[in-house]
mmCIF file of C-alpha atoms and ligand atoms in Angstrom:
data_model
loop_
_atom_site.group_PDB
_atom_site.id
_atom_site.type_symbol
_atom_site.label_atom_id
_atom_site.label_comp_id
_atom_site.label_asym_id
_atom_site.label_seq_id
_atom_site.Cartn_x
_atom_site.Cartn_y
_atom_site.Cartn_z
ATOM 1 C CA MET L 1 -0.110 -0.126 0.466
ATOM 2 C CA LYS L 2 2.851 2.784 0.550
ATOM 3 C CA GLU L 3 4.860 1.612 -2.238
ATOM 4 C CA CYS L 4 0.905 2.414 -4.295
ATOM 5 C CA LEU L 5 1.097 5.984 -2.183
ATOM 6 C CA ALA L 6 4.575 6.114 -2.971
ATOM 7 C CA ASN L 7 4.251 5.135 -6.462
ATOM 8 C CA TYR L 8 0.631 7.361 -7.362
ATOM 9 C CA ALA L 9 2.953 10.277 -5.537
ATOM 10 C CA LEU L 10 5.728 10.144 -7.791
ATOM 11 C CA ARG L 11 3.604 9.875 -11.011
ATOM 12 C CA LEU L 12 2.313 13.156 -9.717
ATOM 13 C CA PHE L 13 4.944 15.321 -8.987
ATOM 14 C CA ILE L 14 6.362 14.239 -12.308
ATOM 15 C CA ILE L 15 3.159 15.333 -13.763
ATOM 16 C CA PHE L 16 3.326 19.281 -11.954
ATOM 17 C CA ASP L 17 7.135 18.537 -11.385
ATOM 18 C CA CYS L 18 8.747 18.429 -13.615
ATOM 19 C CA GLU L 19 10.923 20.827 -14.529
ATOM 20 C CA LEU L 20 12.574 19.723 -12.086
ATOM 21 C CA TYR L 21 12.618 16.191 -12.466
ATOM 22 C CA TYR L 22 13.735 16.912 -15.718
ATOM 23 C CA TYR L 23 17.091 18.281 -14.250
ATOM 24 C CA VAL L 24 16.985 16.213 -11.867
ATOM 25 C CA SER L 25 17.512 12.831 -14.649
ATOM 26 C CA GLU L 26 19.084 14.988 -17.307
ATOM 27 C CA ARG L 27 21.934 14.942 -14.528
ATOM 28 C CA LEU L 28 21.928 11.953 -12.892
ATOM 29 C CA CYS L 29 22.763 10.295 -16.309
ATOM 30 C CA PRO L 30 26.415 10.059 -18.450
ATOM 31 C CA LYS L 31 27.618 11.840 -21.102
ATOM 32 C CA MET L 32 29.049 9.480 -23.538
ATOM 33 C CA MET L 33 27.410 6.836 -25.037
ATOM 34 C CA LYS L 34 28.657 3.535 -27.523
ATOM 35 C CA ALA L 35 27.054 3.010 -29.983
ATOM 36 C CA VAL L 36 26.569 1.551 -33.299
ATOM 37 C CA PHE L 37 28.052 3.411 -36.697
ATOM 38 C CA LEU L 38 28.412 2.174 -40.419
ATOM 39 C CA GLU L 39 32.238 2.647 -40.746
ATOM 40 C CA LYS L 40 32.168 4.090 -45.145
ATOM 41 C CA PRO L 41 29.201 3.128 -47.681
ATOM 42 C CA GLY L 42 29.242 -0.936 -47.992
ATOM 43 C CA GLY L 43 31.381 -0.726 -45.229
ATOM 44 C CA HIS L 44 32.053 -1.939 -41.851
ATOM 45 C CA LEU L 45 29.784 -1.610 -38.661
ATOM 46 C CA VAL L 46 31.850 -0.474 -36.397
ATOM 47 C CA MET L 47 31.426 0.636 -32.990
ATOM 48 C CA LYS L 48 32.134 4.077 -31.344
ATOM 49 C CA GLU L 49 31.891 7.035 -28.227
ATOM 50 C CA VAL L 50 29.697 9.454 -29.023
ATOM 51 C CA ASN L 51 28.242 12.209 -27.365
ATOM 52 C CA ILE L 52 24.376 10.866 -25.488
ATOM 53 C CA PRO L 53 21.781 13.006 -27.091
ATOM 54 C CA VAL L 54 19.184 15.460 -25.293
ATOM 55 C CA PRO L 55 16.257 14.917 -26.239
ATOM 56 C CA GLY L 56 13.362 18.200 -27.375
ATOM 57 C CA PRO L 57 10.086 18.964 -26.120
ATOM 58 C CA GLY L 58 7.761 15.923 -26.701
ATOM 59 C CA GLU L 59 10.626 13.869 -26.623
ATOM 60 C CA VAL L 60 12.241 11.182 -24.735
ATOM 61 C CA LEU L 61 15.327 9.164 -23.824
ATOM 62 C CA ILE L 62 16.104 6.288 -23.481
ATOM 63 C CA LYS L 63 18.944 3.772 -22.461
ATOM 64 C CA MET L 64 18.527 0.430 -24.439
ATOM 65 C CA LYS L 65 17.943 -3.386 -23.431
ATOM 66 C CA ALA L 66 18.121 -4.872 -26.460
ATOM 67 C CA ALA L 67 17.288 -4.490 -30.307
ATOM 68 C CA PRO L 68 16.550 -6.844 -33.927
ATOM 69 C CA VAL L 69 18.595 -7.135 -36.757
ATOM 70 C CA ASN L 70 15.264 -6.392 -39.072
ATOM 71 C CA PRO L 71 15.289 -6.262 -42.985
ATOM 72 C CA SER L 72 14.415 -3.179 -42.611
ATOM 73 C CA ASP L 73 17.325 -2.130 -40.407
ATOM 74 C CA LEU L 74 20.317 -3.335 -43.671
ATOM 75 C CA ALA L 75 17.739 -1.632 -46.281
ATOM 76 C CA ARG L 76 17.872 1.779 -44.287
ATOM 77 C CA ILE L 77 21.778 0.812 -43.730
ATOM 78 C CA ARG L 78 21.397 0.037 -47.256
ATOM 79 C CA ASN L 79 20.057 3.902 -48.394
ATOM 80 C CA THR L 80 21.661 5.468 -45.534
ATOM 81 C CA ALA L 81 25.349 5.275 -46.672
ATOM 82 C CA ALA L 82 24.232 6.463 -50.020
ATOM 83 C CA GLY L 83 22.891 9.775 -49.110
ATOM 84 C CA HIS L 84 23.437 11.046 -45.608
ATOM 85 C CA ASP L 85 26.307 11.727 -43.676
ATOM 86 C CA LEU L 86 27.807 8.697 -42.110
ATOM 87 C CA ALA L 87 29.440 10.241 -39.096
ATOM 88 C CA THR L 88 26.274 11.256 -37.861
ATOM 89 C CA PHE L 89 23.953 7.768 -38.689
ATOM 90 C CA ILE L 90 22.872 5.509 -35.892
ATOM 91 C CA PRO L 91 21.520 1.813 -37.270
ATOM 92 C CA GLY L 92 18.141 -0.036 -35.700
ATOM 93 C CA ILE L 93 14.543 0.673 -36.161
ATOM 94 C CA GLU L 94 13.219 -1.193 -33.340
ATOM 95 C CA GLY L 95 14.799 -1.713 -29.180
ATOM 96 C CA SER L 96 13.233 -1.693 -25.913
ATOM 97 C CA GLY L 97 14.910 -0.180 -22.845
ATOM 98 C CA THR L 98 13.812 2.418 -20.331
ATOM 99 C CA VAL L 99 12.627 5.835 -20.070
ATOM 100 C CA VAL L 100 15.848 7.998 -18.014
ATOM 101 C CA VAL L 101 14.849 11.638 -19.305
ATOM 102 C CA ALA L 102 11.431 13.110 -20.541
ATOM 103 C CA GLY L 103 11.353 16.216 -22.884
ATOM 104 C CA LYS L 104 8.690 18.561 -22.560
ATOM 105 C CA GLY L 105 5.073 17.267 -22.939
ATOM 106 C CA ILE L 106 2.830 14.772 -21.006
ATOM 107 C CA LEU L 107 3.418 11.917 -23.142
ATOM 108 C CA PRO L 108 7.196 12.155 -22.166
ATOM 109 C CA ARG L 109 6.845 12.433 -18.001
ATOM 110 C CA LEU L 110 3.806 9.851 -18.177
ATOM 111 C CA TRP L 111 6.721 7.572 -19.521
ATOM 112 C CA LEU L 112 9.395 7.989 -17.673
ATOM 113 C CA GLY L 113 10.628 5.434 -15.425
ATOM 114 C CA LYS L 114 8.504 3.134 -17.880
ATOM 115 C CA ARG L 115 10.019 -0.293 -19.658
ATOM 116 C CA VAL L 116 8.966 0.760 -22.938
ATOM 117 C CA ALA L 117 8.739 -0.519 -26.880
ATOM 118 C CA CYS L 118 10.553 1.110 -28.646
ATOM 119 C CA SER L 119 11.370 2.729 -32.261
ATOM 120 C CA SER L 120 13.473 4.898 -33.851
ATOM 121 C CA GLU L 121 12.512 8.413 -35.419
ATOM 122 C CA TYR L 122 15.696 10.177 -36.524
ATOM 123 C CA PRO L 123 18.974 8.775 -38.214
ATOM 124 C CA SER L 124 21.119 10.075 -36.840
ATOM 125 C CA SER L 125 19.135 7.739 -33.365
ATOM 126 C CA GLY L 126 19.143 4.979 -33.779
ATOM 127 C CA THR L 127 18.131 1.746 -31.705
ATOM 128 C CA TRP L 128 22.026 0.118 -32.209
ATOM 129 C CA ALA L 129 22.944 2.116 -29.324
ATOM 130 C CA GLU L 130 23.127 2.357 -24.853
ATOM 131 C CA TYR L 131 21.023 5.489 -25.571
ATOM 132 C CA MET L 132 18.227 6.305 -27.869
ATOM 133 C CA VAL L 133 16.050 9.801 -28.800
ATOM 134 C CA THR L 134 12.780 9.502 -29.954
ATOM 135 C CA LYS L 135 10.075 11.506 -30.185
ATOM 136 C CA ALA L 136 7.154 9.787 -26.770
ATOM 137 C CA GLY L 137 4.363 8.751 -28.891
ATOM 138 C CA ASN L 138 6.782 5.749 -30.674
ATOM 139 C CA CYS L 139 7.068 4.743 -27.717
ATOM 140 C CA PHE L 140 5.374 1.792 -26.038
ATOM 141 C CA PRO L 141 5.272 1.045 -21.924
ATOM 142 C CA LEU L 142 5.472 -3.095 -22.010
ATOM 143 C CA SER L 143 3.422 -5.451 -20.474
ATOM 144 C CA GLU L 144 5.804 -6.828 -17.097
ATOM 145 C CA LYS L 145 4.861 -11.011 -18.981
ATOM 146 C CA ILE L 146 7.053 -9.325 -21.674
ATOM 147 C CA ASN L 147 11.067 -9.715 -21.132
ATOM 148 C CA ASP L 148 12.756 -7.324 -23.197
ATOM 149 C CA GLU L 149 14.011 -9.795 -25.659
ATOM 150 C CA GLN L 150 10.807 -9.807 -26.668
ATOM 151 C CA GLY L 151 10.046 -6.760 -25.755
ATOM 152 C CA SER L 152 12.736 -5.615 -28.157
ATOM 153 C CA MET L 153 10.530 -7.201 -30.840
ATOM 154 C CA SER L 154 7.312 -5.765 -30.537
ATOM 155 C CA LEU L 155 6.504 -2.959 -32.406
ATOM 156 C CA VAL L 156 7.554 -3.504 -36.181
ATOM 157 C CA ASN L 157 6.363 -7.308 -37.712
ATOM 158 C CA PRO L 158 3.051 -8.128 -33.922
ATOM 159 C CA LEU L 159 2.151 -5.001 -35.354
ATOM 160 C CA THR L 160 2.396 -5.612 -39.516
ATOM 161 C CA ALA L 161 0.293 -9.624 -38.279
ATOM 162 C CA LEU L 162 -2.158 -7.159 -37.032
ATOM 163 C CA ALA L 163 -2.339 -5.002 -39.848
ATOM 164 C CA PHE L 164 -2.761 -7.668 -42.445
ATOM 165 C CA PHE L 165 -6.051 -9.139 -40.987
ATOM 166 C CA GLU L 166 -7.124 -5.993 -40.547
ATOM 167 C CA ILE L 167 -7.098 -5.141 -44.133
ATOM 168 C CA ILE L 168 -8.526 -9.049 -44.547
ATOM 169 C CA LYS L 169 -11.057 -8.330 -42.631
ATOM 170 C CA GLU L 170 -11.375 -5.035 -43.905
ATOM 171 C CA ASN L 171 -11.875 -6.039 -47.485
ATOM 172 C CA ASN L 172 -14.013 -9.596 -46.311
ATOM 173 C CA HIS L 173 -10.597 -12.389 -48.362
ATOM 174 C CA LYS L 174 -11.604 -15.865 -46.814
ATOM 175 C CA ALA L 175 -7.993 -17.430 -46.851
ATOM 176 C CA ILE L 176 -4.490 -15.695 -48.443
ATOM 177 C CA ILE L 177 -1.035 -15.845 -49.218
ATOM 178 C CA ASN L 178 2.374 -14.640 -47.462
ATOM 179 C CA ASN L 179 5.655 -14.598 -49.221
ATOM 180 C CA ALA L 180 8.645 -15.610 -47.232
ATOM 181 C CA ALA L 181 6.542 -17.667 -44.587
ATOM 182 C CA ALA L 182 9.327 -18.821 -43.092
ATOM 183 C CA SER L 183 10.401 -15.392 -40.915
ATOM 184 C CA ALA L 184 9.267 -13.754 -38.474
ATOM 185 C CA LEU L 185 6.955 -12.397 -40.167
ATOM 186 C CA GLY L 186 5.355 -15.068 -41.307
ATOM 187 C CA ARG L 187 5.603 -17.224 -38.784
ATOM 188 C CA MET L 188 3.168 -14.756 -36.917
ATOM 189 C CA VAL L 189 0.811 -14.572 -40.282
ATOM 190 C CA GLU L 190 0.071 -18.486 -39.724
ATOM 191 C CA MET L 191 -0.480 -18.217 -36.408
ATOM 192 C CA LEU L 192 -3.097 -15.168 -36.748
ATOM 193 C CA GLY L 193 -4.524 -16.739 -39.665
ATOM 194 C CA LYS L 194 -5.568 -20.298 -37.128
ATOM 195 C CA LYS L 195 -6.760 -18.461 -34.699
ATOM 196 C CA GLN L 196 -8.705 -16.842 -36.863
ATOM 197 C CA LYS L 197 -9.504 -19.597 -38.468
ATOM 198 C CA ILE L 198 -8.242 -18.131 -41.860
ATOM 199 C CA PRO L 199 -6.337 -20.501 -44.261
ATOM 200 C CA VAL L 200 -2.835 -19.167 -45.273
ATOM 201 C CA ILE L 201 -0.924 -20.667 -48.561
ATOM 202 C CA ASN L 202 2.697 -20.583 -46.728
ATOM 203 C CA ILE L 203 6.064 -19.674 -50.032
ATOM 204 C CA VAL L 204 8.677 -20.871 -48.852
ATOM 205 C CA ARG L 205 11.680 -20.972 -50.823
ATOM 206 C CA ASN L 206 13.456 -24.553 -49.719
ATOM 207 C CA GLN L 207 12.715 -27.758 -49.165
ATOM 208 C CA HIS L 208 14.777 -26.861 -45.580
ATOM 209 C CA GLN L 209 11.804 -24.332 -44.903
ATOM 210 C CA THR L 210 8.675 -26.037 -46.000
ATOM 211 C CA GLU L 211 10.622 -28.793 -43.029
ATOM 212 C CA LEU L 212 10.369 -25.842 -41.213
ATOM 213 C CA LEU L 213 7.283 -25.108 -41.409
ATOM 214 C CA LYS L 214 6.078 -28.450 -41.297
ATOM 215 C CA ASN L 215 7.185 -29.462 -38.224
ATOM 216 C CA SER L 216 5.352 -26.154 -36.938
ATOM 217 C CA GLY L 217 2.026 -27.296 -38.394
ATOM 218 C CA SER L 218 1.141 -25.652 -40.864
ATOM 219 C CA GLN L 219 -0.438 -26.977 -43.805
ATOM 220 C CA TYR L 220 -1.422 -25.187 -46.757
ATOM 221 C CA ILE L 221 2.742 -24.321 -47.792
ATOM 222 C CA LEU L 222 4.531 -24.530 -51.891
ATOM 223 C CA ASP L 223 8.829 -24.516 -52.588
ATOM 224 C CA SER L 224 9.007 -20.844 -54.784
ATOM 225 C CA SER L 225 12.286 -23.995 -56.261
ATOM 226 C CA SER L 226 9.590 -26.517 -57.021
ATOM 227 C CA PHE L 227 9.276 -27.267 -61.074
ATOM 228 C CA SER L 228 5.810 -27.263 -60.325
ATOM 229 C CA PHE L 229 5.097 -24.200 -57.918
ATOM 230 C CA ILE L 230 3.173 -21.824 -60.613
ATOM 231 C CA GLU L 231 1.176 -24.357 -61.079
ATOM 232 C CA ASP L 232 0.355 -25.631 -57.677
ATOM 233 C CA LEU L 233 -0.206 -22.176 -56.225
ATOM 234 C CA GLY L 234 -2.844 -21.436 -59.040
ATOM 235 C CA LYS L 235 -4.703 -24.287 -57.723
ATOM 236 C CA LEU L 236 -4.565 -23.751 -54.294
ATOM 237 C CA SER L 237 -5.054 -20.007 -54.275
ATOM 238 C CA HIS L 238 -8.241 -21.077 -56.082
ATOM 239 C CA ASP L 239 -9.451 -24.027 -54.551
ATOM 240 C CA LEU L 240 -9.178 -21.920 -51.194
ATOM 241 C CA LYS L 241 -10.270 -19.027 -52.773
ATOM 242 C CA ALA L 242 -7.508 -16.698 -51.339
ATOM 243 C CA THR L 243 -7.617 -13.572 -53.074
ATOM 244 C CA ILE L 244 -4.697 -11.546 -51.613
ATOM 245 C CA LEU L 245 -0.993 -12.386 -51.705
ATOM 246 C CA PHE L 246 1.705 -10.312 -50.178
ATOM 247 C CA ASP L 247 4.682 -10.183 -51.775
ATOM 248 C CA SER L 248 8.066 -9.268 -49.015
ATOM 249 C CA VAL L 249 9.934 -10.377 -51.689
ATOM 250 C CA CYS L 250 9.246 -8.682 -54.505
ATOM 251 C CA SER L 251 11.510 -11.120 -57.834
ATOM 252 C CA ARG L 252 10.495 -11.686 -61.267
ATOM 253 C CA GLN L 253 8.314 -14.315 -60.873
ATOM 254 C CA LEU L 254 5.830 -11.804 -59.704
ATOM 255 C CA ASP L 255 4.899 -12.048 -62.727
ATOM 256 C CA ASN L 256 4.327 -15.286 -63.156
ATOM 257 C CA ILE L 257 2.063 -15.194 -59.370
ATOM 258 C CA ILE L 258 0.000 -13.350 -59.968
ATOM 259 C CA ASP L 259 -0.836 -15.056 -63.221
ATOM 260 C CA ALA L 260 -2.425 -17.526 -61.238
ATOM 261 C CA LEU L 261 -3.787 -15.488 -58.637
ATOM 262 C CA PRO L 262 -7.457 -15.999 -58.482
ATOM 263 C CA SER L 263 -9.552 -13.270 -60.686
ATOM 264 C CA GLY L 264 -10.527 -10.378 -58.521
ATOM 265 C CA SER L 265 -7.505 -10.718 -55.884
ATOM 266 C CA SER L 266 -4.896 -8.088 -54.382
ATOM 267 C CA VAL L 267 -1.319 -7.740 -54.613
ATOM 268 C CA ILE L 268 0.087 -6.681 -51.241
ATOM 269 C CA ILE L 269 3.897 -5.805 -51.784
ATOM 270 C CA TYR L 270 5.486 -5.163 -47.814
ATOM 271 C CA GLY L 271 8.928 -6.044 -48.773
ATOM 272 C CA ASN L 272 11.632 -6.391 -51.089
ATOM 273 C CA LEU L 273 14.062 -9.149 -49.852
ATOM 274 C CA SER L 274 15.241 -9.994 -53.421
ATOM 275 C CA GLY L 275 17.086 -6.770 -53.861
ATOM 276 C CA GLU L 276 15.742 -6.385 -57.306
ATOM 277 C CA GLU L 277 15.092 -2.870 -57.988
ATOM 278 C CA HIS L 278 12.551 -2.600 -60.983
ATOM 279 C CA ILE L 279 10.485 -6.273 -61.534
ATOM 280 C CA MET L 280 8.543 -6.181 -65.489
ATOM 281 C CA ILE L 281 4.289 -7.160 -64.948
ATOM 282 C CA ASN L 282 2.479 -8.313 -67.854
ATOM 283 C CA PRO L 283 -0.904 -5.710 -67.937
ATOM 284 C CA ARG L 284 -2.900 -7.772 -69.606
ATOM 285 C CA CYS L 285 -2.976 -9.412 -66.552
ATOM 286 C CA LEU L 286 -3.750 -7.425 -64.646
ATOM 287 C CA ILE L 287 -6.351 -5.583 -66.923
ATOM 288 C CA ASP L 288 -7.501 -9.378 -67.642
ATOM 289 C CA ASN L 289 -8.099 -11.008 -64.007
ATOM 290 C CA ASP L 290 -8.816 -7.331 -62.282
ATOM 291 C CA ILE L 291 -5.917 -7.218 -60.025
ATOM 292 C CA LYS L 292 -4.733 -4.452 -57.842
ATOM 293 C CA ILE L 293 -1.401 -4.176 -56.603
ATOM 294 C CA SER L 294 -0.663 -1.743 -53.756
ATOM 295 C CA GLY L 295 1.593 -1.528 -51.376
ATOM 296 C CA PHE L 296 2.528 -1.125 -47.417
ATOM 297 C CA TYR L 297 4.730 0.921 -44.404
ATOM 298 C CA LEU L 298 3.978 -0.526 -41.218
ATOM 299 C CA GLY L 299 5.358 3.975 -40.128
ATOM 300 C CA ARG L 300 2.649 5.534 -42.281
ATOM 301 C CA ARG L 301 -0.623 3.329 -41.041
ATOM 302 C CA ALA L 302 1.259 3.753 -37.484
ATOM 303 C CA LYS L 303 0.647 7.215 -37.920
ATOM 304 C CA LYS L 304 -2.649 6.836 -39.687
ATOM 305 C CA ASN L 305 -3.679 4.494 -36.489
ATOM 306 C CA GLY L 306 -3.122 7.512 -33.749
ATOM 307 C CA LEU L 307 -1.559 7.066 -30.267
ATOM 308 C CA LEU L 308 -4.349 5.148 -28.905
ATOM 309 C CA LYS L 309 -5.013 3.038 -32.006
ATOM 310 C CA ASN L 310 -1.104 1.658 -31.541
ATOM 311 C CA MET L 311 -2.143 1.456 -28.097
ATOM 312 C CA MET L 312 -5.010 -1.251 -28.560
ATOM 313 C CA ASN L 313 -3.273 -3.170 -31.118
ATOM 314 C CA LEU L 314 0.358 -3.100 -28.619
ATOM 315 C CA ARG L 315 -1.794 -3.811 -25.695
ATOM 316 C CA GLU L 316 -2.975 -8.093 -28.325
ATOM 317 C CA VAL L 317 0.683 -7.021 -28.985
ATOM 318 C CA GLY L 318 1.421 -8.403 -24.932
ATOM 319 C CA ARG L 319 -1.207 -10.758 -25.268
ATOM 320 C CA LEU L 320 -0.082 -12.355 -27.789
ATOM 321 C CA MET L 321 3.584 -12.660 -27.116
ATOM 322 C CA SER L 322 3.012 -13.773 -23.484
ATOM 323 C CA SER L 323 1.514 -16.471 -25.214
ATOM 324 C CA ASP L 324 2.001 -18.136 -28.722
ATOM 325 C CA MET L 325 3.689 -15.646 -30.849
ATOM 326 C CA LYS L 326 6.958 -15.514 -29.204
ATOM 327 C CA ILE L 327 9.714 -14.844 -31.605
ATOM 328 C CA LYS L 328 12.289 -17.767 -31.949
ATOM 329 C CA ILE L 329 15.883 -15.573 -30.619
ATOM 330 C CA ARG L 330 18.985 -17.579 -32.391
ATOM 331 C CA GLY L 331 21.501 -15.199 -31.372
ATOM 332 C CA ARG L 332 22.469 -12.360 -29.111
ATOM 333 C CA PHE L 333 25.687 -9.596 -29.251
ATOM 334 C CA PRO L 334 27.358 -6.850 -28.101
ATOM 335 C CA LEU L 335 27.115 -3.345 -29.808
ATOM 336 C CA ASP L 336 30.761 -3.955 -30.860
ATOM 337 C CA ARG L 337 30.286 -6.906 -32.008
ATOM 338 C CA ALA L 338 27.357 -5.290 -34.083
ATOM 339 C CA GLN L 339 29.477 -6.666 -37.929
ATOM 340 C CA GLU L 340 29.003 -10.061 -37.097
ATOM 341 C CA ALA L 341 25.842 -10.034 -35.714
ATOM 342 C CA VAL L 342 24.932 -8.668 -39.118
ATOM 343 C CA ASP L 343 26.911 -12.078 -41.302
ATOM 344 C CA THR L 344 25.307 -14.590 -38.256
ATOM 345 C CA TYR L 345 21.646 -13.167 -39.388
ATOM 346 C CA LEU L 346 22.472 -12.909 -43.295
ATOM 347 C CA GLY L 347 23.862 -16.630 -42.453
ATOM 348 C CA ASN L 348 19.837 -18.186 -42.006
ATOM 349 C CA MET L 349 17.281 -15.505 -41.415
ATOM 350 C CA SER L 350 15.296 -18.048 -40.794
ATOM 351 C CA ALA L 351 16.644 -19.610 -38.206
ATOM 352 C CA GLY L 352 15.856 -17.494 -35.942
ATOM 353 C CA LYS L 353 16.765 -12.762 -35.052
ATOM 354 C CA VAL L 354 19.564 -12.097 -33.917
ATOM 355 C CA LEU L 355 19.793 -9.781 -31.468
ATOM 356 C CA LEU L 356 22.236 -6.536 -29.735
ATOM 357 C CA VAL L 357 22.066 -6.259 -26.611
ATOM 358 C CA MET L 358 23.639 -3.133 -24.241
HETATM 359 N N1 NAP A 1 6.523 -2.551 -45.406
HETATM 360 C C1 NAP A 1 6.079 -2.850 -43.434
HETATM 361 O O1 NAP A 1 5.911 -1.956 -42.954
HETATM 362 C C2 NAP A 1 7.362 -4.367 -42.546
HETATM 363 C C3 NAP A 1 7.021 -4.494 -41.010
HETATM 364 C C4 NAP A 1 7.543 -5.179 -41.280
HETATM 365 C C5 NAP A 1 8.265 -6.451 -41.970
HETATM 366 N N2 NAP A 1 8.619 -5.765 -43.545
HETATM 367 C C6 NAP A 1 8.785 -6.564 -43.941
HETATM 368 O O2 NAP A 1 8.791 -8.716 -44.090
HETATM 369 C C7 NAP A 1 9.795 -9.121 -44.811
HETATM 370 C C8 NAP A 1 9.959 -10.219 -43.603
HETATM 371 O O3 NAP A 1 10.378 -9.677 -42.346
HETATM 372 P P1 NAP A 1 11.439 -10.466 -40.854
HETATM 373 O O4 NAP A 1 12.145 -10.089 -39.822
HETATM 374 O O5 NAP A 1 10.003 -10.934 -40.499
HETATM 375 O O6 NAP A 1 12.375 -11.670 -41.880
HETATM 376 P P2 NAP A 1 13.192 -12.941 -40.824
HETATM 377 O O7 NAP A 1 12.798 -13.092 -39.787
HETATM 378 O O8 NAP A 1 14.588 -12.405 -41.087
HETATM 379 O O9 NAP A 1 12.997 -13.802 -42.546
HETATM 380 C C9 NAP A 1 14.012 -13.500 -43.128
HETATM 381 C C10 NAP A 1 13.151 -14.339 -44.131
HETATM 382 O O10 NAP A 1 13.486 -13.976 -46.195
HETATM 383 C C11 NAP A 1 14.373 -14.886 -46.217
HETATM 384 N N3 NAP A 1 14.783 -14.910 -47.556
HETATM 385 C C12 NAP A 1 15.609 -13.997 -47.553
HETATM 386 N N4 NAP A 1 15.773 -13.520 -48.762
HETATM 387 C C13 NAP A 1 14.674 -14.093 -50.156
HETATM 388 C C14 NAP A 1 14.459 -14.295 -50.909
HETATM 389 N N5 NAP A 1 15.954 -13.386 -51.844
HETATM 390 N N6 NAP A 1 13.337 -14.839 -51.033
HETATM 391 C C15 NAP A 1 12.580 -15.949 -50.608
HETATM 392 N N7 NAP A 1 12.967 -15.485 -49.407
HETATM 393 C C16 NAP A 1 14.146 -14.413 -48.977
HETATM 394 C C17 NAP A 1 14.473 -15.923 -45.572
HETATM 395 O O11 NAP A 1 14.626 -17.218 -46.306
HETATM 396 P P3 NAP A 1 16.248 -17.442 -45.738
HETATM 397 O O12 NAP A 1 16.726 -18.053 -44.492
HETATM 398 O O13 NAP A 1 16.445 -18.344 -47.308
HETATM 399 O O14 NAP A 1 17.759 -16.454 -45.769
HETATM 400 C C18 NAP A 1 14.002 -16.075 -44.061
HETATM 401 O O15 NAP A 1 12.642 -16.472 -43.781
HETATM 402 C C19 NAP A 1 10.904 -8.487 -44.727
HETATM 403 O O16 NAP A 1 10.966 -8.295 -46.145
HETATM 404 C C20 NAP A 1 10.762 -7.277 -43.601
HETATM 405 O O17 NAP A 1 10.726 -5.820 -44.156
HETATM 406 C C21 NAP A 1 7.899 -5.161 -43.975
#
């Protein structure tokens, strides 16, 4: 009871007497931190010591605990290397940690002292660092049931999986097709499909991944390297009335895949794992079969959703991640071995996530 009252008093103190709290917490923080940088375009990741950033209005400073290596991190590293100042660029899009300093504003102060899942806002302050400044709106308190490691992966993929099922329901699709299905996101889509009784056709790229999914109970698995893949996809998608394809590969095969889909299908591109910059699609197929193609980016959807809806989705993610939706972790690396972490991850992406731990 005493502890509860003390906590309550502290919260009031934080909200109403924020200037003093800001002053105290800022001074309790060290001034320097270790963070990951890219040594040169196409070069290695290295660790450097730099000043800890200071949060401005509406922002918080987070003492980071863990951050995964995701395909979007590698894409961002590639894109940033092409056009930005590498001296200030710190990679890492999502992670977890504790809010240790609050900038001006109600939300930053509400989050102060809380363990949060967070995403980066600025290229100069990523999650692959001991501390990160980001917008308070990019932070979501973690439930006690989720540890720092699982929490560090609770935004990008779980929220995307939930968004897919919102899209499916909004458009009344009876079954779905997902590519790169042995990915962490693919497994979440399969799990949510089972829960919501929506059949998922999982496309993988080799026999090993087929076995992996079979062993974890997936019913519909197609190997894109098999001779009969397009024919099998055509038959299964028509049988199950799978009229939506989520594609994160975007390879030259997409043209044939689209050709095999039932008439009126939607294709949603959400990744570019193949690295192909331009792919060809037969316009006749789009016209004759009434196929719609669009893109999906979680950041855009989250901004559109607003804080309240995002918080509700995060609550659902928390519930799922504390039961069935645990993400497999393959390795943990300190910041000074970030390059090794990325190499390990790229060596076998389907084997589980690689984390940077601070
Ligand atoms: N648009 C968005 O907002 C959004 C949000 C979340 C995720 N995503 C995207 O979702 C995808 C999955 O992310 P994740 O974190 O779940 O991935 P992950 O767990 O790291 O796994 C990546 C998977 O992709 C497979 N893969 C890699 N290159 C491939 C290629 N050229 N062709 C076919 N398969 C390939 C890997 O297979 P191997 O083991 O054989 O390499 C592995 O199964 C990524 O493209 C990511 O960018 C997009």
